């Protein structure tokens, strides 16, 4: 008698567990469930990209500070011989430009360019 009731309860519990699992899978694979999953993943990706961009900006600012220190640009003297006043990011006044504004000139080339024909002392 106890054996039969044990197996009956075990079978009923297994049936309830399987029904719950199947219903969850059906809900997850429905169009609404897939859309919700896609939206959640898009939000997570956006948050990760924002964190990455913030880390890149922080690294750029740190590297720029290192380069300013290495080149001796940390305390540039103004025309009066006094240290020029700097804004919150450590740039002299007028050095910042609006990032939204379109430049009216081509961007400068990075790195050293060397053209052998420009050297007149060798010819």
CSV table of N, CA, C and O in Angstrom, one decimal:
chain,number,residue,atom,x,y,z
A,1,UNK,N,0.8,-1.2,0.0
A,1,UNK,CA,0.0,0.0,0.0
A,1,UNK,C,0.9,1.3,0.0
A,1,UNK,O,0.6,2.2,-0.7
A,2,UNK,N,1.9,1.3,0.8
A,2,UNK,CA,2.8,2.4,0.9
A,2,UNK,C,3.6,2.6,-0.4
A,2,UNK,O,3.9,3.7,-0.9
A,3,UNK,N,3.9,1.4,-1.0
A,3,UNK,CA,4.7,1.5,-2.3
A,3,UNK,C,3.8,2.1,-3.4
A,3,UNK,O,4.3,2.9,-4.1
A,4,UNK,N,2.6,1.7,-3.4
A,4,UNK,CA,1.7,2.3,-4.5
A,4,UNK,C,1.5,3.8,-4.3
A,4,UNK,O,1.5,4.5,-5.2
A,5,UNK,N,1.3,4.2,-3.1
A,5,UNK,CA,1.1,5.6,-2.8
A,5,UNK,C,2.4,6.4,-3.1
A,5,UNK,O,2.4,7.5,-3.6
A,6,UNK,N,3.6,5.8,-2.8
A,6,UNK,CA,4.8,6.5,-3.0
A,6,UNK,C,5.0,6.7,-4.5
A,6,UNK,O,5.3,7.8,-5.0
A,7,UNK,N,4.7,5.7,-5.3
A,7,UNK,CA,4.9,5.8,-6.8
A,7,UNK,C,3.8,6.7,-7.4
A,7,UNK,O,4.1,7.4,-8.4
A,8,UNK,N,2.6,6.7,-6.8
A,8,UNK,CA,1.6,7.6,-7.3
A,8,UNK,C,2.0,9.1,-7.1
A,8,UNK,O,1.9,9.9,-7.9
A,9,UNK,N,2.5,9.4,-5.8
A,9,UNK,CA,2.9,10.7,-5.5
A,9,UNK,C,4.1,11.1,-6.4
A,9,UNK,O,4.2,12.2,-6.9
A,10,UNK,N,5.1,10.2,-6.6
A,10,UNK,CA,6.2,10.5,-7.4
A,10,UNK,C,5.8,10.8,-8.8
A,10,UNK,O,6.3,11.7,-9.5
A,11,UNK,N,4.9,10.0,-9.4
A,11,UNK,CA,4.4,10.2,-10.8
A,11,UNK,C,3.7,11.5,-10.9
A,11,UNK,O,3.8,12.3,-11.9
A,12,UNK,N,2.9,11.9,-9.9
A,12,UNK,CA,2.1,13.1,-9.9
A,12,UNK,C,3.1,14.3,-9.9
A,12,UNK,O,2.9,15.3,-10.6
A,13,UNK,N,4.1,14.2,-9.0
A,13,UNK,CA,5.1,15.3,-8.9
A,13,UNK,C,5.9,15.5,-10.2
A,13,UNK,O,6.1,16.6,-10.7
A,14,UNK,N,6.2,14.3,-10.8
A,14,UNK,CA,7.0,14.4,-12.1
A,14,UNK,C,6.1,15.0,-13.2
A,14,UNK,O,6.6,15.8,-14.0
A,15,UNK,N,4.8,14.7,-13.2
A,15,UNK,CA,3.9,15.2,-14.2
A,15,UNK,C,3.7,16.7,-14.0
A,15,UNK,O,3.7,17.5,-15.0
A,16,UNK,N,3.6,17.2,-12.8
A,16,UNK,CA,3.5,18.6,-12.5
A,16,UNK,C,4.8,19.3,-12.9
A,16,UNK,O,4.8,20.4,-13.6
A,17,UNK,N,5.9,18.8,-12.6
A,17,UNK,CA,7.2,19.4,-12.9
A,17,UNK,C,7.4,19.5,-14.5
A,17,UNK,O,7.8,20.5,-15.0
A,18,UNK,N,7.0,18.4,-15.2
A,18,UNK,CA,7.1,18.4,-16.6
A,18,UNK,C,6.2,19.4,-17.3
A,18,UNK,O,6.5,20.1,-18.2
A,19,UNK,N,5.0,19.5,-16.7
A,19,UNK,CA,4.0,20.5,-17.2
A,19,UNK,C,4.5,21.9,-17.1
A,19,UNK,O,4.4,22.7,-18.0
A,20,UNK,N,5.1,22.2,-15.9
A,20,UNK,CA,5.6,23.5,-15.7
A,20,UNK,C,6.7,23.8,-16.6
A,20,UNK,O,6.8,24.9,-17.2
A,21,UNK,N,7.6,22.9,-16.8
A,21,UNK,CA,8.8,23.1,-17.7
A,21,UNK,C,8.3,23.3,-19.2
A,21,UNK,O,8.8,24.2,-19.8
A,22,UNK,N,7.3,22.5,-19.6
A,22,UNK,CA,6.8,22.7,-21.0
A,22,UNK,C,6.1,24.0,-21.2
A,22,UNK,O,6.3,24.7,-22.2
A,23,UNK,N,5.3,24.4,-20.2
A,23,UNK,CA,4.7,25.7,-20.3
A,23,UNK,C,5.7,26.9,-20.3
A,23,UNK,O,5.5,27.8,-21.1
A,24,UNK,N,6.7,26.8,-19.5
A,24,UNK,CA,7.8,27.8,-19.5
A,24,UNK,C,8.4,27.9,-20.9
A,24,UNK,O,8.7,29.0,-21.4
A,25,UNK,N,8.7,26.7,-21.5
A,25,UNK,CA,9.4,26.7,-22.8
A,25,UNK,C,8.5,27.2,-23.9
A,25,UNK,O,8.9,28.0,-24.8
A,26,UNK,N,7.2,26.9,-23.8
A,26,UNK,CA,6.2,27.4,-24.8
A,26,UNK,C,6.1,28.9,-24.7
A,26,UNK,O,6.1,29.6,-25.7
A,27,UNK,N,6.1,29.4,-23.5
A,27,UNK,CA,6.0,30.9,-23.3
A,27,UNK,C,7.3,31.6,-23.7
A,27,UNK,O,7.2,32.7,-24.4
A,28,UNK,N,8.4,31.0,-23.5
A,28,UNK,CA,9.7,31.6,-23.9
A,28,UNK,C,9.8,31.6,-25.4
A,28,UNK,O,10.4,32.5,-26.0
A,29,UNK,N,9.3,30.6,-26.1
A,29,UNK,CA,9.4,30.4,-27.5
A,29,UNK,C,8.3,31.1,-28.3
A,29,UNK,O,8.3,31.0,-29.5
A,30,UNK,N,7.3,31.7,-27.6
A,30,UNK,CA,6.3,32.4,-28.3
A,30,UNK,C,6.8,33.7,-28.9
A,30,UNK,O,7.9,34.2,-28.5
A,31,UNK,N,6.1,34.3,-29.9
A,31,UNK,CA,6.6,35.5,-30.5
A,31,UNK,C,6.8,36.6,-29.4
A,31,UNK,O,7.8,37.4,-29.5
A,32,UNK,N,5.9,36.7,-28.5
A,32,UNK,CA,6.0,37.8,-27.4
A,32,UNK,C,7.2,37.5,-26.6
A,32,UNK,O,8.0,38.4,-26.2
A,33,UNK,N,7.5,36.2,-26.2
A,33,UNK,CA,8.6,35.9,-25.4
A,33,UNK,C,9.9,36.1,-26.1
A,33,UNK,O,10.9,36.6,-25.5
A,34,UNK,N,10.0,35.8,-27.4
A,34,UNK,CA,11.2,36.0,-28.2
A,34,UNK,C,11.5,37.5,-28.3
A,34,UNK,O,12.6,38.0,-28.2
A,35,UNK,N,10.4,38.3,-28.5
A,35,UNK,CA,10.6,39.8,-28.6
A,35,UNK,C,11.1,40.3,-27.3
A,35,UNK,O,11.9,41.2,-27.3
A,36,UNK,N,10.5,39.9,-26.2
A,36,UNK,CA,11.0,40.3,-24.9
A,36,UNK,C,12.4,40.0,-24.6
A,36,UNK,O,13.2,40.8,-24.1
A,37,UNK,N,12.8,38.8,-25.0
A,37,UNK,CA,14.2,38.3,-24.9
A,37,UNK,C,15.1,39.2,-25.7
A,37,UNK,O,16.2,39.6,-25.2
A,38,UNK,N,14.7,39.5,-26.9
A,38,UNK,CA,15.6,40.3,-27.8
A,38,UNK,C,15.7,41.7,-27.3
A,38,UNK,O,16.8,42.3,-27.3
A,39,UNK,N,14.6,42.3,-26.7
A,39,UNK,CA,14.6,43.6,-26.2
A,39,UNK,C,15.6,43.6,-25.0
A,39,UNK,O,16.3,44.6,-24.8
A,40,UNK,N,15.5,42.6,-24.1
A,40,UNK,CA,16.3,42.6,-22.9
A,40,UNK,C,17.8,42.5,-23.3
A,40,UNK,O,18.7,43.2,-22.7
A,41,UNK,N,18.1,41.7,-24.3
A,41,UNK,CA,19.5,41.5,-24.8
A,41,UNK,C,20.0,42.8,-25.4
A,41,UNK,O,21.2,43.2,-25.3
A,42,UNK,N,19.1,43.5,-26.1
A,42,UNK,CA,19.5,44.8,-26.7
A,42,UNK,C,19.8,45.8,-25.6
A,42,UNK,O,20.8,46.6,-25.8
A,43,UNK,N,19.0,45.9,-24.6
A,43,UNK,CA,19.3,46.8,-23.5
A,43,UNK,C,20.6,46.5,-22.8
A,43,UNK,O,21.4,47.4,-22.4
A,44,UNK,N,20.8,45.2,-22.6
A,44,UNK,CA,22.1,44.8,-22.0
A,44,UNK,C,23.3,45.1,-22.8
A,44,UNK,O,24.3,45.6,-22.3
A,45,UNK,N,23.2,44.9,-24.1
A,45,UNK,CA,24.2,45.3,-25.0
A,45,UNK,C,24.5,46.8,-25.0
A,45,UNK,O,25.7,47.2,-25.0
A,46,UNK,N,23.4,47.6,-25.0
A,46,UNK,CA,23.6,49.0,-24.9
A,46,UNK,C,24.3,49.5,-23.7
A,46,UNK,O,25.2,50.4,-23.7
A,47,UNK,N,23.9,48.9,-22.6
A,47,UNK,CA,24.6,49.2,-21.3
A,47,UNK,C,26.0,48.8,-21.3
A,47,UNK,O,26.9,49.6,-20.8
A,48,UNK,N,26.4,47.7,-21.9
A,48,UNK,CA,27.8,47.3,-22.0
A,48,UNK,C,28.6,48.2,-22.9
A,48,UNK,O,29.7,48.5,-22.6
A,49,UNK,N,28.0,48.6,-24.0
A,49,UNK,CA,28.6,49.6,-24.9
A,49,UNK,C,28.9,50.9,-24.2
A,49,UNK,O,29.9,51.6,-24.4
A,50,UNK,N,27.9,51.4,-23.4
A,50,UNK,CA,28.1,52.6,-22.7
A,50,UNK,C,29.2,52.5,-21.7
A,50,UNK,O,30.0,53.4,-21.5
A,51,UNK,N,29.3,51.4,-21.0
A,51,UNK,CA,30.4,51.2,-20.0
A,51,UNK,C,31.7,51.1,-20.7
A,51,UNK,O,32.7,51.7,-20.3
A,52,UNK,N,31.7,50.4,-21.9
A,52,UNK,CA,33.0,50.4,-22.7
A,52,UNK,C,33.4,51.8,-23.1
A,52,UNK,O,34.6,52.1,-23.0
A,53,UNK,N,32.5,52.5,-23.6
A,53,UNK,CA,32.8,53.9,-24.1
A,53,UNK,C,33.3,54.8,-22.9
A,53,UNK,O,34.3,55.5,-23.1
A,54,UNK,N,32.7,54.6,-21.7
A,54,UNK,CA,33.2,55.4,-20.6
A,54,UNK,C,34.6,55.0,-20.2
A,54,UNK,O,35.4,55.8,-19.9
A,55,UNK,N,34.9,53.6,-20.2
A,55,UNK,CA,36.2,53.2,-19.9
A,55,UNK,C,37.2,53.7,-21.0
A,55,UNK,O,38.4,54.0,-20.6
A,56,UNK,N,36.8,53.7,-22.2
A,56,UNK,CA,37.7,54.2,-23.3
A,56,UNK,C,38.0,55.7,-23.1
A,56,UNK,O,39.2,56.1,-23.2
A,57,UNK,N,37.0,56.5,-22.8
A,57,UNK,CA,37.2,57.9,-22.5
A,57,UNK,C,38.1,58.1,-21.3
A,57,UNK,O,39.0,59.0,-21.3
A,58,UNK,N,37.9,57.3,-20.3
A,58,UNK,CA,38.8,57.5,-19.1
A,58,UNK,C,40.2,57.1,-19.4
A,58,UNK,O,41.2,57.8,-19.0
A,59,UNK,N,40.4,56.1,-20.2
A,59,UNK,CA,41.8,55.7,-20.6
A,59,UNK,C,42.4,56.7,-21.5
A,59,UNK,O,43.6,57.0,-21.4
A,60,UNK,N,41.6,57.3,-22.4
A,60,UNK,CA,42.1,58.3,-23.3
A,60,UNK,C,42.5,59.6,-22.5
A,60,UNK,O,43.6,60.1,-22.7
A,61,UNK,N,41.7,59.9,-21.5
A,61,UNK,CA,42.1,61.1,-20.6
A,61,UNK,C,43.3,60.8,-19.8
A,61,UNK,O,44.2,61.7,-19.7
A,62,UNK,N,43.5,59.6,-19.3
A,62,UNK,CA,44.7,59.3,-18.6
A,62,UNK,C,45.9,59.3,-19.5
A,62,UNK,O,46.9,59.8,-19.1
A,63,UNK,N,45.8,58.7,-20.7
A,63,UNK,CA,46.9,58.7,-21.6
A,63,UNK,C,47.3,60.1,-22.0
A,63,UNK,O,48.5,60.4,-22.2
A,64,UNK,N,46.3,60.9,-22.3
A,64,UNK,CA,46.5,62.3,-22.7
A,64,UNK,C,47.3,63.0,-21.6
A,64,UNK,O,48.2,63.8,-21.8
A,65,UNK,N,46.9,62.8,-20.3
A,65,UNK,CA,47.6,63.4,-19.2
A,65,UNK,C,49.1,62.9,-19.1
A,65,UNK,O,50.0,63.7,-18.9
A,66,UNK,N,49.3,61.6,-19.4
A,66,UNK,CA,50.6,61.1,-19.4
A,66,UNK,C,51.5,61.8,-20.5
A,66,UNK,O,52.6,62.1,-20.3
A,67,UNK,N,50.8,61.9,-21.7
A,67,UNK,CA,51.6,62.5,-22.8
A,67,UNK,C,51.8,64.0,-22.5
A,67,UNK,O,52.9,64.5,-22.8
A,68,UNK,N,50.9,64.7,-21.9
A,68,UNK,CA,51.1,66.1,-21.6
A,68,UNK,C,52.3,66.2,-20.6
A,68,UNK,O,53.1,67.1,-20.7
A,69,UNK,N,52.3,65.3,-19.6
A,69,UNK,CA,53.4,65.3,-18.6
A,69,UNK,C,54.7,65.0,-19.3
A,69,UNK,O,55.8,65.7,-19.0
A,70,UNK,N,54.7,64.0,-20.2
A,70,UNK,CA,56.0,63.6,-20.9
A,70,UNK,C,56.5,64.7,-21.8
A,70,UNK,O,57.7,64.9,-21.9
A,71,UNK,N,55.6,65.5,-22.4
A,71,UNK,CA,56.0,66.5,-23.3
A,71,UNK,C,56.2,67.9,-22.6
A,71,UNK,O,56.6,68.8,-23.3
A,72,UNK,N,55.9,67.9,-21.4
A,72,UNK,CA,56.1,69.2,-20.6
A,72,UNK,C,55.0,70.2,-20.9
A,72,UNK,O,55.2,71.4,-20.8
A,73,UNK,N,53.8,69.7,-21.3
A,73,UNK,CA,52.7,70.6,-21.6
A,73,UNK,C,51.8,70.8,-20.4
A,73,UNK,O,50.7,71.4,-20.5
A,74,UNK,N,52.1,70.3,-19.2
A,74,UNK,CA,51.3,70.3,-18.1
A,74,UNK,C,51.0,71.7,-17.6
A,74,UNK,O,49.8,72.1,-17.3
A,75,UNK,N,51.9,72.6,-17.5
A,75,UNK,CA,51.7,74.0,-17.1
A,75,UNK,C,52.3,74.9,-18.1
A,75,UNK,O,53.3,75.6,-17.9
A,76,UNK,N,51.6,75.0,-19.2
A,76,UNK,CA,52.1,75.9,-20.3
A,76,UNK,C,52.0,77.4,-19.9
A,76,UNK,O,51.0,77.8,-19.3
A,77,UNK,N,53.0,78.1,-20.1
A,77,UNK,CA,53.1,79.5,-19.7
A,77,UNK,C,52.4,80.3,-20.8
A,77,UNK,O,52.5,80.1,-22.0
A,78,UNK,N,51.6,81.3,-20.4
A,78,UNK,CA,50.9,82.2,-21.3
A,78,UNK,C,51.8,83.3,-21.7
A,78,UNK,O,53.0,83.4,-21.4
A,79,UNK,N,51.3,84.3,-22.5
A,79,UNK,CA,52.1,85.4,-23.0
A,79,UNK,C,52.7,86.3,-21.9
A,79,UNK,O,53.7,86.9,-22.1
A,80,UNK,N,52.0,86.3,-20.8
A,80,UNK,CA,52.5,87.2,-19.7
A,80,UNK,C,53.5,86.4,-18.8
A,80,UNK,O,53.9,86.9,-17.8
A,81,UNK,N,53.8,85.2,-19.1
A,81,UNK,CA,54.7,84.4,-18.3
A,81,UNK,C,54.0,83.7,-17.1
A,81,UNK,O,54.7,83.0,-16.4
A,82,UNK,N,52.7,83.9,-17.0
A,82,UNK,CA,52.0,83.2,-16.0
A,82,UNK,C,51.4,81.9,-16.6
A,82,UNK,O,51.2,81.8,-17.8
A,83,UNK,N,51.1,81.0,-15.7
A,83,UNK,CA,50.5,79.7,-16.1
A,83,UNK,C,49.1,80.0,-16.6
A,83,UNK,O,48.3,80.7,-16.0
A,84,UNK,N,48.8,79.5,-17.8
A,84,UNK,CA,47.5,79.7,-18.4
A,84,UNK,C,46.4,79.0,-17.6
A,84,UNK,O,46.6,78.0,-17.1
A,85,UNK,N,45.3,79.7,-17.5
A,85,UNK,CA,44.1,79.1,-16.8
A,85,UNK,C,43.5,78.0,-17.6
A,85,UNK,O,43.4,78.1,-18.8
A,86,UNK,N,43.2,76.9,-16.9
A,86,UNK,CA,42.6,75.7,-17.7
A,86,UNK,C,41.2,75.4,-17.2
A,86,UNK,O,40.8,75.7,-16.1
A,87,UNK,N,40.5,74.7,-18.1
A,87,UNK,CA,39.1,74.3,-17.7
A,87,UNK,C,39.1,73.1,-16.9
A,87,UNK,O,40.2,72.6,-16.5
A,88,UNK,N,38.0,72.5,-16.7
A,88,UNK,CA,37.8,71.3,-15.8
A,88,UNK,C,38.6,70.1,-16.3
A,88,UNK,O,39.0,69.2,-15.6
A,89,UNK,N,38.7,70.0,-17.6
A,89,UNK,CA,39.4,68.8,-18.2
A,89,UNK,C,40.9,69.1,-18.4
A,89,UNK,O,41.6,68.3,-19.0
A,90,UNK,N,41.4,70.2,-17.9
A,90,UNK,CA,42.8,70.5,-18.0
A,90,UNK,C,43.2,71.1,-19.4
A,90,UNK,O,44.4,71.1,-19.7
A,91,UNK,N,42.3,71.6,-20.1
A,91,UNK,CA,42.6,72.2,-21.4
A,91,UNK,C,42.6,73.7,-21.3
A,91,UNK,O,41.8,74.3,-20.5
A,92,UNK,N,43.5,74.4,-22.0
A,92,UNK,CA,43.5,75.9,-22.0
A,92,UNK,C,42.2,76.4,-22.6
A,92,UNK,O,41.6,75.7,-23.4
A,93,UNK,N,41.8,77.6,-22.2
A,93,UNK,CA,40.6,78.2,-22.8
A,93,UNK,C,40.7,78.3,-24.3
A,93,UNK,O,41.7,78.6,-24.9
A,94,UNK,N,39.6,77.9,-25.0
A,94,UNK,CA,39.6,78.0,-26.4
A,94,UNK,C,40.1,76.7,-27.1
A,94,UNK,O,40.0,76.6,-28.3
A,95,UNK,N,40.7,75.8,-26.3
A,95,UNK,CA,41.2,74.6,-26.9
A,95,UNK,C,40.2,73.6,-27.2
A,95,UNK,O,40.3,72.7,-28.0
A,96,UNK,N,39.1,73.7,-26.5
A,96,UNK,CA,38.0,72.7,-26.7
A,96,UNK,C,37.1,73.2,-27.8
A,96,UNK,O,36.8,74.4,-27.9
A,97,UNK,N,36.6,72.3,-28.6
A,97,UNK,CA,35.7,72.6,-29.6
A,97,UNK,C,34.4,71.7,-29.4
A,97,UNK,O,34.5,70.7,-28.8
A,98,UNK,N,33.4,72.2,-30.0
A,98,UNK,CA,32.1,71.5,-29.8
A,98,UNK,C,32.2,70.2,-30.6
A,98,UNK,O,32.4,70.2,-31.8
A,99,UNK,N,32.0,69.0,-30.0
A,99,UNK,CA,32.1,67.7,-30.7
A,99,UNK,C,31.0,67.5,-31.7
A,99,UNK,O,31.2,66.8,-32.7
A,100,UNK,N,29.9,68.2,-31.6
A,100,UNK,CA,28.8,68.1,-32.5
A,100,UNK,C,29.0,68.9,-33.8
A,100,UNK,O,28.4,68.7,-34.8
A,101,UNK,N,29.9,69.9,-33.7
A,101,UNK,CA,30.1,70.8,-34.8
A,101,UNK,C,30.9,70.1,-35.9
A,101,UNK,O,31.9,69.4,-35.5
A,102,UNK,N,30.6,70.3,-37.1
A,102,UNK,CA,31.3,69.6,-38.2
A,102,UNK,C,32.6,70.4,-38.5
A,102,UNK,O,32.5,71.6,-38.5
A,103,UNK,N,33.7,69.8,-38.6
A,103,UNK,CA,34.9,70.5,-38.9
A,103,UNK,C,34.9,71.1,-40.3
A,103,UNK,O,34.4,70.5,-41.2
A,104,UNK,N,35.4,72.3,-40.4
A,104,UNK,CA,35.5,72.9,-41.7
A,104,UNK,C,36.8,72.7,-42.4
A,104,UNK,O,37.1,73.4,-43.4
A,105,UNK,N,37.6,71.9,-41.9
A,105,UNK,CA,38.9,71.6,-42.5
A,105,UNK,C,39.2,70.1,-42.3
A,105,UNK,O,38.6,69.4,-41.5
A,106,UNK,N,40.0,69.5,-43.2
A,106,UNK,CA,40.3,68.1,-43.1
A,106,UNK,C,41.1,67.8,-41.8
A,106,UNK,O,41.8,68.6,-41.3
A,107,UNK,N,40.9,66.6,-41.3
A,107,UNK,CA,41.5,66.2,-40.0
A,107,UNK,C,43.0,66.1,-40.3
A,107,UNK,O,43.4,65.6,-41.4
A,108,UNK,N,43.9,66.5,-39.3
A,108,UNK,CA,45.3,66.3,-39.6
A,108,UNK,C,45.8,64.9,-39.6
A,108,UNK,O,45.1,64.0,-39.0
A,109,UNK,N,46.8,64.6,-40.4
A,109,UNK,CA,47.3,63.3,-40.5
A,109,UNK,C,48.1,63.0,-39.2
A,109,UNK,O,48.8,63.8,-38.7
A,110,UNK,N,48.0,61.8,-38.8
A,110,UNK,CA,48.6,61.3,-37.5
A,110,UNK,C,50.0,60.6,-37.9
A,110,UNK,O,50.1,60.0,-38.9
A,111,UNK,N,51.0,60.8,-37.1
A,111,UNK,CA,52.2,60.1,-37.3
A,111,UNK,C,53.2,61.0,-38.1
A,111,UNK,O,52.8,62.1,-38.6
A,112,UNK,N,54.3,60.5,-38.4
A,112,UNK,CA,55.4,61.2,-39.1
A,112,UNK,C,55.3,60.8,-40.5
A,112,UNK,O,55.4,59.6,-40.8
A,113,UNK,N,55.2,61.7,-41.4
A,113,UNK,CA,55.3,61.4,-42.8
A,113,UNK,C,56.6,61.9,-43.4
A,113,UNK,O,57.1,63.0,-43.0
A,114,UNK,N,57.2,61.2,-44.2
A,114,UNK,CA,58.6,61.5,-44.7
A,114,UNK,C,58.5,61.4,-46.2
A,114,UNK,O,58.2,60.3,-46.8
A,115,UNK,N,58.9,62.4,-46.9
A,115,UNK,CA,59.0,62.4,-48.4
A,115,UNK,C,60.4,62.7,-48.7
A,115,UNK,O,60.9,63.8,-48.4
A,116,UNK,N,61.1,61.8,-49.4
A,116,UNK,CA,62.5,61.9,-49.7
A,116,UNK,C,62.7,63.1,-50.7
A,116,UNK,O,63.8,63.7,-50.7
A,117,UNK,N,61.8,63.5,-51.5
A,117,UNK,CA,61.9,64.5,-52.4
A,117,UNK,C,61.8,65.9,-51.8
A,117,UNK,O,62.1,66.9,-52.4
A,118,UNK,N,61.3,66.0,-50.5
A,118,UNK,CA,61.2,67.3,-49.9
A,118,UNK,C,62.5,67.8,-49.3
A,118,UNK,O,62.7,68.9,-49.0
A,119,UNK,N,63.5,66.9,-49.2
A,119,UNK,CA,64.8,67.3,-48.6
A,119,UNK,C,65.7,67.9,-49.7
A,119,UNK,O,66.1,67.2,-50.6
A,120,UNK,N,65.9,69.2,-49.6
A,120,UNK,CA,66.6,69.9,-50.7
A,120,UNK,C,68.1,69.8,-50.5
A,120,UNK,O,68.9,70.0,-51.4
A,121,UNK,N,68.6,69.6,-49.2
A,121,UNK,CA,70.0,69.6,-49.0
A,121,UNK,C,70.7,68.3,-49.5
A,121,UNK,O,71.9,68.4,-49.6
A,122,UNK,N,70.0,67.3,-49.9
A,122,UNK,CA,70.6,66.1,-50.4
A,122,UNK,C,70.7,66.1,-51.9
A,122,UNK,O,71.5,65.3,-52.5
A,123,UNK,N,70.0,67.0,-52.6
A,123,UNK,CA,70.0,66.9,-54.1
A,123,UNK,C,71.1,67.8,-54.6
A,123,UNK,O,71.5,68.8,-54.4
